[in-house]
Coordinates of C-alpha atoms in Angstrom, one line a residue:
Chain G
X9 CA 115.1 109.3 98.6
X10 CA 112.6 108.8 95.8
X11 CA 110.1 111.2 94.4
X12 CA 107.1 109.3 93.1
X13 CA 104.8 112.0 91.2
X14 CA 101.5 109.9 92.0
X15 CA 99.2 112.8 93.1
X16 CA 101.2 115.2 90.7
X17 CA 100.5 113.5 87.9
X18 CA 101.1 117.1 85.8
X19 CA 104.7 116.5 86.8
X20 CA 105.4 113.3 85.5
X21 CA 103.6 114.4 82.4
X22 CA 105.5 117.6 82.0
X23 CA 102.9 119.8 81.8
X24 CA 99.6 121.2 83.3
X25 CA 96.9 118.8 82.7
X26 CA 94.1 121.4 82.6
X27 CA 92.1 120.1 80.0
X28 CA 90.2 116.9 79.7
X29 CA 91.8 115.4 76.7
X30 CA 95.7 116.1 78.2
X31 CA 94.4 114.2 81.6
X32 CA 92.9 111.4 79.8
X33 CA 96.0 111.0 77.5
X34 CA 98.1 111.1 80.6
X35 CA 96.1 107.9 82.0
X36 CA 93.2 109.8 83.8
X37 CA 90.0 108.0 84.4
X38 CA 91.4 104.8 84.4
X39 CA 91.1 104.6 88.3
X40 CA 87.5 105.5 87.8
X41 CA 86.8 102.5 85.4
X42 CA 88.4 100.5 87.4
X43 CA 86.4 101.4 90.7
X44 CA 83.2 101.3 88.7
X45 CA 84.0 97.6 87.7
X46 CA 83.9 97.2 91.6
X47 CA 80.7 97.1 93.8
X48 CA 81.1 100.1 96.3
X49 CA 81.3 97.8 99.1
X50 CA 84.6 96.5 97.5
X51 CA 85.7 100.1 96.1
X52 CA 85.5 101.2 99.9
X53 CA 87.6 98.1 100.9
X54 CA 90.1 99.1 98.4
X55 CA 90.5 102.5 100.0
X56 CA 90.9 100.5 103.5
X57 CA 93.3 98.2 102.1
X58 CA 95.4 101.1 100.5
X59 CA 96.3 102.4 104.1
X60 CA 95.6 105.7 102.6
X61 CA 95.4 108.1 105.4
X62 CA 93.9 111.9 105.8
X63 CA 96.3 114.4 104.1
X64 CA 94.7 117.7 105.8
X65 CA 96.4 117.4 108.8
X66 CA 95.0 114.9 111.0
X67 CA 95.9 111.4 109.1
X68 CA 93.0 109.4 110.1
X69 CA 92.7 106.5 108.2
X70 CA 90.2 107.3 104.9
X71 CA 88.7 104.1 104.4
X72 CA 87.9 103.6 107.7
X73 CA 86.5 107.3 108.0
X74 CA 84.0 106.5 104.7
X75 CA 83.3 103.3 106.0
X76 CA 81.8 105.1 109.3
X77 CA 78.9 106.8 106.7
X78 CA 75.7 105.0 107.7
X79 CA 74.2 103.5 105.0
X80 CA 70.2 103.1 103.8
X81 CA 69.3 106.2 105.9
X82 CA 66.8 107.3 103.5
X83 CA 68.4 110.4 103.4
X84 CA 71.2 111.5 101.0
X85 CA 74.9 111.1 101.7
X86 CA 77.1 113.9 100.7
X87 CA 80.9 114.5 100.0
X88 CA 82.6 117.4 100.7
X89 CA 86.2 118.2 100.0
X90 CA 88.6 120.5 101.7
X91 CA 90.2 122.6 99.6
X92 CA 90.4 125.8 102.0
X93 CA 94.0 125.2 102.4
X94 CA 95.0 127.8 104.9
X95 CA 97.2 126.1 107.2
X96 CA 100.4 128.5 107.2
X97 CA 103.3 127.0 104.9
X98 CA 100.7 124.8 102.9
X99 CA 100.3 125.3 99.5
X100 CA 100.4 121.7 98.3
X101 CA 96.4 121.4 97.4
X102 CA 96.5 124.8 95.2
X103 CA 99.0 123.2 92.7
X104 CA 96.6 120.1 92.6
X105 CA 93.8 122.5 91.6
X106 CA 95.7 124.9 89.6
X107 CA 97.7 122.1 87.5
X108 CA 96.1 119.0 87.8
X109 CA 92.2 119.6 88.7
X110 CA 90.5 116.5 87.0
X111 CA 92.4 114.1 89.0
X112 CA 90.6 115.9 92.3
X113 CA 87.5 115.3 90.2
X114 CA 88.0 111.6 89.2
X115 CA 88.9 111.1 93.1
X116 CA 85.7 112.5 94.0
X117 CA 83.7 110.4 91.3
X118 CA 85.3 107.5 92.9
X119 CA 84.5 108.1 96.2
X120 CA 81.1 109.0 95.4
X121 CA 80.7 105.6 93.6
X122 CA 82.1 103.9 97.0
X123 CA 79.8 105.7 99.4
X124 CA 76.7 105.9 97.2
X125 CA 76.7 110.0 96.8
X126 CA 75.1 112.1 94.1
X127 CA 76.5 115.2 95.1
X128 CA 79.9 116.5 96.6
X129 CA 80.7 119.9 97.1
X130 CA 84.4 121.4 96.9
X131 CA 84.7 124.5 99.6
X132 CA 87.6 126.5 98.6
X133 CA 89.0 129.1 100.3
X134 CA 88.1 133.0 98.8
X135 CA 91.8 133.3 98.7
X136 CA 92.0 130.8 95.8
X137 CA 89.9 132.7 93.4
X138 CA 92.2 131.9 90.6
X139 CA 92.5 128.7 91.4
X140 CA 88.8 128.3 91.5
X141 CA 88.2 129.5 87.8
X142 CA 90.6 126.7 87.1
X143 CA 88.0 124.3 88.9
X144 CA 85.1 126.2 87.0
X145 CA 86.6 125.6 83.8
X146 CA 87.6 121.7 84.6
X147 CA 84.2 120.9 86.0
X148 CA 82.4 122.9 82.9
X149 CA 84.7 120.3 80.7
X150 CA 83.7 117.5 83.0
X151 CA 80.1 118.1 82.8
X152 CA 80.3 118.4 79.0
X153 CA 82.0 115.3 78.4
X154 CA 79.4 113.4 80.7
X155 CA 82.1 112.8 83.2
X156 CA 79.6 114.3 85.5
X157 CA 76.1 114.8 85.4
X158 CA 72.6 112.2 85.0
X159 CA 75.4 109.2 84.0
X160 CA 78.7 109.9 85.6
X161 CA 78.4 106.5 87.7
X162 CA 77.4 104.5 85.0
X163 CA 73.9 102.9 84.5
X164 CA 72.0 106.2 85.0
X165 CA 73.6 106.7 88.4
X166 CA 73.8 110.4 88.4
X167 CA 76.7 112.6 90.2
X168 CA 77.8 116.5 90.2
X169 CA 80.1 118.5 92.1
X170 CA 79.1 122.1 93.2
X171 CA 81.8 124.5 93.8
X172 CA 81.6 126.5 96.9
X173 CA 83.9 129.5 97.4
X174 CA 84.7 130.7 101.3
X175 CA 85.3 134.3 102.0
X176 CA 88.3 134.5 104.1
X177 CA 88.6 132.4 107.7
X178 CA 91.2 130.0 108.5
X179 CA 88.6 128.2 110.8
X180 CA 86.6 127.0 108.0
X181 CA 89.2 125.1 107.4
X182 CA 88.3 122.8 110.4
X183 CA 85.9 120.4 109.1
X184 CA 82.5 121.2 111.2
X185 CA 83.3 124.9 110.8
X186 CA 83.4 124.5 107.1
X187 CA 80.3 122.6 107.1
X188 CA 78.5 125.5 109.3
X189 CA 79.9 127.8 106.4
X190 CA 78.5 125.6 103.5
X191 CA 75.5 125.7 105.4
X192 CA 75.5 129.5 105.4
X193 CA 76.1 130.6 108.6
X194 CA 79.2 131.9 110.4
X195 CA 82.1 129.4 110.4
X196 CA 82.2 128.7 113.8
X197 CA 82.6 124.9 114.6
X198 CA 80.4 122.3 116.1
X199 CA 80.6 120.1 119.0
X200 CA 81.5 116.5 118.1
X201 CA 80.1 114.1 118.4
X202 CA 77.8 113.6 116.6
X203 CA 80.2 113.2 113.8
X204 CA 80.2 114.5 110.0
X205 CA 80.0 110.4 108.9
X206 CA 76.7 110.4 110.8
X207 CA 75.1 114.3 110.9
X208 CA 77.4 116.2 108.6
X209 CA 76.0 118.7 105.7
X210 CA 72.4 119.4 106.2
X211 CA 72.4 116.9 109.0
X212 CA 72.9 114.2 106.7
X213 CA 75.7 111.3 106.5
X214 CA 78.7 113.1 105.3
X215 CA 82.9 112.3 104.1
X216 CA 84.9 115.0 104.3
X217 CA 88.5 115.0 103.0
X218 CA 91.1 117.0 102.0
X219 CA 91.8 117.6 98.2
X220 CA 95.3 115.5 98.1
X221 CA 93.6 112.4 100.0
X222 CA 90.9 112.6 97.2
X223 CA 93.5 113.0 94.3
X224 CA 95.5 110.1 95.8
X225 CA 92.4 107.7 95.5
X226 CA 92.4 107.6 90.8
X227 CA 96.0 106.3 90.9
X228 CA 95.1 103.6 93.9
X229 CA 92.1 102.3 92.4
X230 CA 94.1 101.8 88.7
X231 CA 97.3 100.6 90.1
X232 CA 95.9 99.0 92.9
X233 CA 95.5 99.3 96.8
X234 CA 98.3 96.8 97.1
X235 CA 100.6 98.8 95.3
X236 CA 100.0 101.9 97.0
X237 CA 100.4 100.1 100.6
X238 CA 103.5 98.8 99.6
X239 CA 105.2 102.1 99.5
X240 CA 106.6 103.6 102.6
X241 CA 105.9 102.3 106.3
X242 CA 102.8 99.6 107.0
X243 CA 101.1 102.2 109.2
X244 CA 101.4 105.4 106.7
X245 CA 102.1 103.9 103.5
X246 CA 102.1 106.0 100.1
X247 CA 103.1 109.3 99.0
X248 CA 102.9 112.8 100.6
X249 CA 103.2 116.3 99.3
X250 CA 105.6 118.5 101.5
X251 CA 105.3 122.2 100.7
X252 CA 108.6 123.7 101.6
X253 CA 109.0 127.4 102.5
X254 CA 111.1 129.9 104.3
X255 CA 114.9 130.1 104.5
X256 CA 115.5 127.5 102.1
X257 CA 116.6 128.2 98.4
X258 CA 114.2 126.3 96.3
X259 CA 110.9 126.5 98.0
X260 CA 108.2 124.8 96.7
X261 CA 106.0 121.2 96.7
X262 CA 107.6 117.8 96.8
X263 CA 105.8 114.8 96.7
X264 CA 108.2 111.9 98.3
X265 CA 107.0 108.2 99.6
X266 CA 106.6 108.5 103.3
X267 CA 109.3 106.9 105.6
X268 CA 111.7 107.0 102.5
X269 CA 113.2 110.4 102.9
X270 CA 114.3 112.3 105.9
X271 CA 113.4 115.9 106.7
X272 CA 117.2 116.9 106.1
X273 CA 116.9 115.6 102.3
X274 CA 113.8 117.3 102.1
X275 CA 115.2 120.5 102.9
X276 CA 118.8 120.1 101.5
X277 CA 118.6 117.9 98.5
X278 CA 114.7 119.1 97.5
X279 CA 114.5 122.4 98.5
X280 CA 118.1 123.3 97.8
X281 CA 119.4 124.0 101.5
X282 CA 120.0 127.3 103.1
X283 CA 122.3 130.4 102.2
X284 CA 125.9 129.7 102.6
X285 CA 127.2 129.8 106.6
X286 CA 123.6 129.5 107.6
X287 CA 122.2 126.5 110.1
X288 CA 119.0 125.4 110.3
X289 CA 117.4 126.8 113.6
X290 CA 113.8 125.4 113.7
X291 CA 111.6 123.6 111.5
X292 CA 107.7 123.4 111.8
X293 CA 107.3 120.2 109.7
X294 CA 103.6 120.0 109.7
X295 CA 102.1 123.3 108.9
X296 CA 102.4 126.2 111.5
X297 CA 100.1 124.5 114.3
X298 CA 102.6 121.7 114.9
X299 CA 105.5 121.5 117.6
X300 CA 108.5 123.2 116.4
X301 CA 111.9 121.0 116.0
X302 CA 115.7 121.7 116.1
X303 CA 118.7 121.0 114.1
X304 CA 119.0 117.8 116.3
X305 CA 115.8 116.4 114.8
X306 CA 116.6 116.8 110.8
X307 CA 117.4 112.9 109.9
X308 CA 114.1 111.8 111.0
X309 CA 112.2 110.1 108.2
X310 CA 109.1 112.0 106.9
X311 CA 106.3 109.6 107.9
X312 CA 103.6 110.2 110.5
X313 CA 104.9 107.9 113.3
X314 CA 108.6 109.1 112.9
X315 CA 107.5 112.5 113.2
X316 CA 105.8 111.5 116.5
X317 CA 108.6 110.0 117.6
X318 CA 110.6 113.6 117.9
X319 CA 107.6 115.3 119.2
X320 CA 106.0 116.6 116.4
X321 CA 103.3 115.8 113.6
X322 CA 103.0 115.3 110.0
X323 CA 100.2 117.4 109.9
X324 CA 99.4 119.3 106.7
X325 CA 103.0 118.8 105.5
X326 CA 103.7 122.6 105.1
X327 CA 107.4 122.3 106.1
X328 CA 108.3 126.1 107.2
X329 CA 112.2 126.4 107.8
X330 CA 114.1 128.9 109.7
X331 CA 117.8 129.5 109.9
X332 CA 119.9 130.8 113.0
X333 CA 119.2 134.6 111.3
X334 CA 116.1 134.9 112.7
X335 CA 114.9 135.5 116.5
X336 CA 112.5 132.5 117.5
X337 CA 110.7 134.4 119.8
X338 CA 109.5 137.0 116.8
X339 CA 108.7 133.9 114.9
X340 CA 106.5 132.7 117.8
X341 CA 104.7 136.2 118.0
X342 CA 104.0 136.2 114.5
X343 CA 102.4 132.8 114.6
X344 CA 100.8 133.9 117.7
X345 CA 99.2 136.8 115.6
X346 CA 98.0 134.8 113.0
X347 CA 95.8 132.7 115.9
X348 CA 94.6 135.6 117.4
X349 CA 93.4 136.8 114.1
X350 CA 92.2 133.7 113.1
X351 CA 90.1 132.4 116.4
X352 CA 86.4 132.2 115.9
X353 CA 85.5 133.6 119.4
X354 CA 83.1 130.7 120.2
X355 CA 85.3 129.2 123.1
X356 CA 86.8 131.5 125.9
X357 CA 90.2 129.8 126.4
X358 CA 91.0 130.3 122.5
X359 CA 89.2 133.6 122.0
X360 CA 91.3 134.9 125.2
X361 CA 93.9 132.8 125.4
X362 CA 95.1 133.5 122.0
X363 CA 95.2 137.1 122.7
X364 CA 97.3 136.8 125.8
X365 CA 100.0 134.9 123.6
X366 CA 100.4 137.5 121.2
X367 CA 100.4 140.2 123.8
X368 CA 103.1 138.6 125.9
X369 CA 105.3 137.6 122.9
X370 CA 104.3 140.9 121.3
X371 CA 105.7 143.0 124.2
X372 CA 108.8 141.0 124.6
X373 CA 109.7 141.0 121.2
X374 CA 109.2 145.3 121.5
X375 CA 111.8 145.2 124.4
X376 CA 109.2 145.6 126.9
X377 CA 109.0 142.3 128.4
X378 CA 108.8 141.5 132.2
X379 CA 111.8 139.0 132.4
X380 CA 111.3 136.0 134.3
X381 CA 107.6 136.8 135.1
X382 CA 106.4 136.9 131.3
X383 CA 108.2 133.4 131.0
X384 CA 106.1 132.2 133.7
X385 CA 103.0 133.8 132.6
X386 CA 103.6 131.9 129.2
X387 CA 103.9 128.7 131.0
X388 CA 101.0 128.9 133.1
X389 CA 99.0 129.7 129.5
X390 CA 99.6 126.9 127.8
X391 CA 97.3 124.4 130.1
X392 CA 94.4 126.7 130.3
X393 CA 94.2 127.0 126.6
X394 CA 95.0 123.3 125.0
X395 CA 92.6 120.6 125.4
X396 CA 89.6 123.2 126.6
X397 CA 88.0 124.2 123.1
X398 CA 85.8 122.8 121.1
X399 CA 88.4 122.2 118.2
X400 CA 92.1 122.2 117.4
X401 CA 92.7 125.8 116.8
X402 CA 93.7 126.7 120.3
X403 CA 95.9 123.6 120.6
X404 CA 97.4 124.7 117.2
X405 CA 98.1 128.2 118.6
X406 CA 99.8 126.8 121.8
X407 CA 102.0 123.9 120.3
X408 CA 104.3 126.2 118.5
X409 CA 104.9 128.4 121.0
X410 CA 105.3 125.7 124.2
X411 CA 107.8 123.5 122.1
X412 CA 109.6 126.7 121.0
X413 CA 110.2 127.8 124.8
X414 CA 111.2 124.2 125.5
X415 CA 113.5 124.1 122.7
X416 CA 115.5 127.7 123.2
X417 CA 114.7 128.6 126.6
X418 CA 117.9 131.0 127.0
X419 CA 116.6 132.4 123.8
X420 CA 113.1 133.4 125.4
X421 CA 114.8 134.6 128.8
X422 CA 117.3 136.8 126.8
X423 CA 114.1 138.5 124.7
X424 CA 112.0 138.8 127.9
X425 CA 114.9 140.9 129.2
X426 CA 116.3 142.8 126.1
X427 CA 113.6 142.2 123.2
X428 CA 114.4 140.8 119.9
X429 CA 117.4 141.9 117.7
X430 CA 116.4 144.0 114.8
X431 CA 115.1 142.0 111.8
X432 CA 117.2 140.6 108.8
X433 CA 115.0 138.9 106.3
X434 CA 116.3 136.9 103.7
X435 CA 115.4 139.0 100.9
X436 CA 116.2 139.2 97.0
X437 CA 117.5 135.4 96.8
X438 CA 117.0 133.6 93.7
X439 CA 114.3 131.2 93.8
X440 CA 114.8 127.9 92.2
Chain F
X16 CA 72.6 145.8 93.1
X17 CA 68.5 145.0 93.7
X18 CA 67.0 141.9 95.3
X19 CA 65.8 140.8 92.1
X20 CA 69.4 140.8 90.2
X21 CA 70.2 138.7 93.1
X22 CA 67.3 136.6 92.6
X23 CA 68.2 136.3 88.9
X24 CA 72.3 135.3 90.0
X25 CA 71.3 132.4 92.2
X26 CA 68.1 131.1 90.3
X27 CA 70.4 128.0 88.6
X28 CA 72.0 127.3 91.8
X29 CA 69.1 126.9 94.0
X30 CA 68.5 123.4 93.2
X31 CA 72.2 122.4 94.2
X32 CA 71.5 123.0 98.2
X33 CA 69.2 121.5 100.1
X34 CA 68.8 124.2 102.7
X35 CA 68.7 128.1 100.9
X36 CA 70.7 129.4 103.8
X37 CA 73.5 128.1 101.7
X38 CA 72.6 131.1 99.0
X39 CA 73.7 133.5 101.7
X40 CA 77.7 133.7 101.1
X41 CA 77.4 133.4 97.3
X42 CA 74.9 135.9 97.3
X43 CA 77.2 138.2 99.5
X44 CA 79.9 137.7 97.2
X45 CA 78.1 138.7 94.2
X46 CA 76.4 141.7 95.4
X47 CA 79.9 142.8 96.9
X48 CA 80.9 142.4 93.0
X49 CA 79.1 145.5 92.1
X50 CA 80.4 148.1 94.6
X51 CA 83.0 146.4 96.1
X52 CA 81.9 146.5 99.8
X53 CA 78.7 145.7 101.4
X54 CA 76.4 148.5 101.9
X55 CA 73.5 147.9 104.2
X56 CA 71.4 148.4 101.1
X57 CA 72.8 145.4 99.5
X58 CA 72.7 143.4 102.8
X59 CA 68.9 144.2 102.8
X60 CA 68.9 143.1 99.1
X61 CA 70.7 139.6 100.0
X62 CA 68.3 139.2 103.0
X63 CA 65.2 139.7 100.5
X64 CA 66.6 137.7 97.9
X65 CA 67.4 134.7 100.3
X66 CA 64.7 135.0 102.8
X67 CA 66.7 135.5 105.8
X68 CA 66.5 138.5 107.9
X69 CA 68.9 141.5 107.2
X70 CA 70.3 141.0 110.5
X71 CA 71.0 137.3 110.2
X72 CA 72.6 138.4 106.7
X73 CA 75.0 140.6 108.5
X74 CA 76.0 138.2 111.1
X75 CA 76.9 136.0 108.2
X76 CA 78.7 138.8 106.5
X77 CA 80.7 140.0 109.4
X78 CA 82.6 136.7 109.9
X79 CA 84.4 136.6 106.8
X80 CA 87.5 138.7 106.3
X81 CA 86.9 139.3 102.5
X82 CA 83.5 140.7 103.1
X83 CA 83.7 144.2 103.7
X84 CA 81.2 146.0 105.7
X85 CA 83.1 149.3 105.2
X86 CA 84.3 151.0 102.1
X87 CA 87.6 150.1 100.4
X88 CA 89.4 151.5 97.9
X89 CA 89.3 150.5 94.5
X90 CA 91.7 147.9 94.6
X91 CA 92.8 146.2 97.8
X92 CA 96.5 145.1 98.1
X93 CA 96.7 142.1 100.6
X94 CA 100.3 141.9 101.8
X95 CA 100.7 138.2 103.4
X96 CA 102.3 138.9 106.6
X97 CA 102.5 135.2 108.1
X98 CA 105.7 133.6 109.0
X99 CA 107.2 132.0 105.8
X100 CA 106.7 135.8 104.2
X101 CA 107.5 137.6 107.4
X102 CA 111.1 135.5 106.9
X103 CA 111.4 136.2 103.5
X104 CA 110.7 139.9 104.0
X105 CA 107.0 140.7 103.8
X106 CA 107.3 143.5 106.5
X107 CA 109.9 145.5 104.3
X108 CA 107.5 145.2 101.4
X109 CA 104.4 146.4 103.8
X110 CA 106.7 149.2 105.1
X111 CA 107.7 150.3 101.8
X112 CA 103.9 150.3 100.2
X113 CA 102.5 152.3 103.1
X114 CA 105.7 154.9 102.6
X115 CA 104.9 154.7 98.8
X116 CA 101.3 155.1 99.1
X117 CA 101.6 158.2 101.9
X118 CA 99.7 155.7 104.6
X119 CA 100.5 155.1 108.0
X120 CA 99.9 151.5 108.4
X121 CA 96.8 149.8 107.0
X122 CA 94.3 151.7 105.3
X123 CA 93.0 153.7 102.2
X124 CA 94.4 156.5 100.5
X125 CA 92.9 159.5 100.3
X126 CA 92.1 159.4 96.5
X127 CA 90.2 155.9 97.2
X128 CA 92.4 154.2 94.7
X129 CA 93.8 151.6 97.1
X130 CA 93.2 149.7 100.3
X131 CA 96.5 148.3 101.8
X132 CA 96.0 145.5 104.0
X133 CA 98.4 143.0 106.0
X134 CA 96.8 139.7 105.6
X135 CA 97.1 136.0 106.8
X136 CA 99.0 133.1 104.9
X137 CA 97.3 133.0 101.3
X138 CA 98.8 129.8 100.4
X139 CA 101.9 130.8 98.2
X140 CA 104.7 130.6 100.4
X141 CA 106.9 129.1 97.8
X142 CA 106.3 132.6 96.3
X143 CA 107.3 134.4 99.5
X144 CA 107.0 137.4 100.2
X145 CA 103.9 137.7 98.0
X146 CA 100.8 140.0 97.8
X147 CA 97.2 139.5 96.1
X148 CA 95.5 142.2 94.4
X149 CA 92.0 141.6 95.6
X150 CA 91.4 138.2 95.0
X151 CA 93.8 137.9 92.0
X152 CA 96.8 135.3 91.4
X153 CA 99.1 135.4 94.4
X154 CA 102.3 137.6 93.3
X155 CA 105.6 136.8 94.4
X156 CA 108.2 136.5 95.2
X157 CA 108.7 140.4 95.3
X158 CA 111.2 143.1 95.7
X159 CA 110.1 146.6 97.4
X160 CA 110.7 147.8 93.9
X161 CA 108.5 145.2 92.3
X162 CA 105.5 146.2 94.6
X163 CA 105.9 150.0 93.6
X164 CA 105.8 149.0 89.9
X165 CA 102.6 146.8 90.6
X166 CA 101.0 150.0 92.3
X167 CA 101.6 152.4 89.5
X168 CA 100.3 149.7 86.9
X169 CA 97.1 149.0 88.8
X170 CA 96.6 153.5 88.8
X171 CA 96.8 153.1 85.0
X172 CA 94.2 150.6 85.0
X173 CA 90.0 151.0 84.7
X174 CA 88.4 150.1 88.0
X175 CA 87.5 146.3 87.1
X176 CA 83.9 145.7 85.8
X177 CA 83.1 143.5 88.8
X178 CA 84.9 143.4 92.0
X179 CA 86.3 139.9 93.1
X180 CA 87.5 140.4 96.5

């Protein structure tokens, strides 16, 4: 059950690394030095060889994504860092930005060398203004020290980073919606293809990666891709940060080697377990948009393939834990309200379907359900929403509800007839 | 807020964007900083400063939760009510605040001091139940009494020099 602080270098160091001097003292910028000793193609090959997969949610191999960018197009190549961390239950990138911002900046610089890019954008959610200020200061310091600017990549090769603030919209974490927002439009997803690698920001080749993915690059370059690839399973090596929240005694972020920790260990050993006498009822292991799993799946190792094996996804690593004190339908209703609020309205099945989900679950919770008719209506809705939209928000709205209905059919049937019991939230517990 | 003030704010960053349309969101956020929301005159000023129509600027502004097209209180209290916070008592925090502020659910107090809002996940589930004053640091874990202390403290404070929503 090894905890390895590779992305969370500040934890290894024992203090926040918010000044360049501290970051360099903790081994910062050695990865960039090693990357710059390689040709861009060889640096790109190192990403590929490491086996690093995108940490934002989709888990697409990072090196392969970067290799899709066409070269010599005569147009600029851009990198966009997705710091719009908005998936419910996910707060891992917040800690990177707050306590280890230079590792993100270094990671972006390494990626810029590999894909020969002169300007990157960090798109940060509007609700992270406090965190954006930390990044502002770090970017200014990096610029002052020549780590960004006209000679950032050596031999007169310039590179700089623009911090761009969002203004409150979950959908802007979807990569094409993010690009729309960054281009000064409403943040609504684009039809794919073309993929951003070919036609991304301003129609130019664009590499989009999550904060955690980019912050993984400096240790990969310094300690070598084979070191990284040797940790964990062959198909999903390396470390991953899990944000654990809900009914646990020690909510927080935990960086673990993939495949070497079980969900049970994450919840009970790292996150402090539950209140005495309580049992795990439901877990959304990868943010709220993944299928929910029950107590019977707790021994699953935390890696992409193993979680798929129990019918869910690793997703963003936002692990929401619910014990047996809460009603599953009330939890589903709360999530349905989230997706209804955040649906951008572009695709009809999502715009209308998320509303229907929220309404039906809402009347069930309130004791105004229509019994078996509501259950049948829910079941008929899933397939009319999922897979019929431009982006994955609609699928994310359906999966937690559909899986919960499969896992807890009796409770749904009961609530559809009688409503949810009064809420009894966990309050006033010490937080470790 | 005048178009000229917005232009001056945007001038140093113009070169960072290949399309001036990208300046609209920073301009809207900057304009909102003055009065805490975006009256039509500010939309017009942003339109003039960026070179796009007011209708277009408004179409962008209306997409985002944290751009306010109607007046809000001096401080906006954003209570997260998404799942992780709900499990830790966010609804109790919210209900306690509505009572304390004399509101009937979400809304603005009569004295214009506070707007109370339910918001979706603010990325601080380790601090659940949590809230955020404007776009300040996420605060939590809270008990109902903490939330009302916070309100009392805010009441004592002067209006911010610039609103960061």
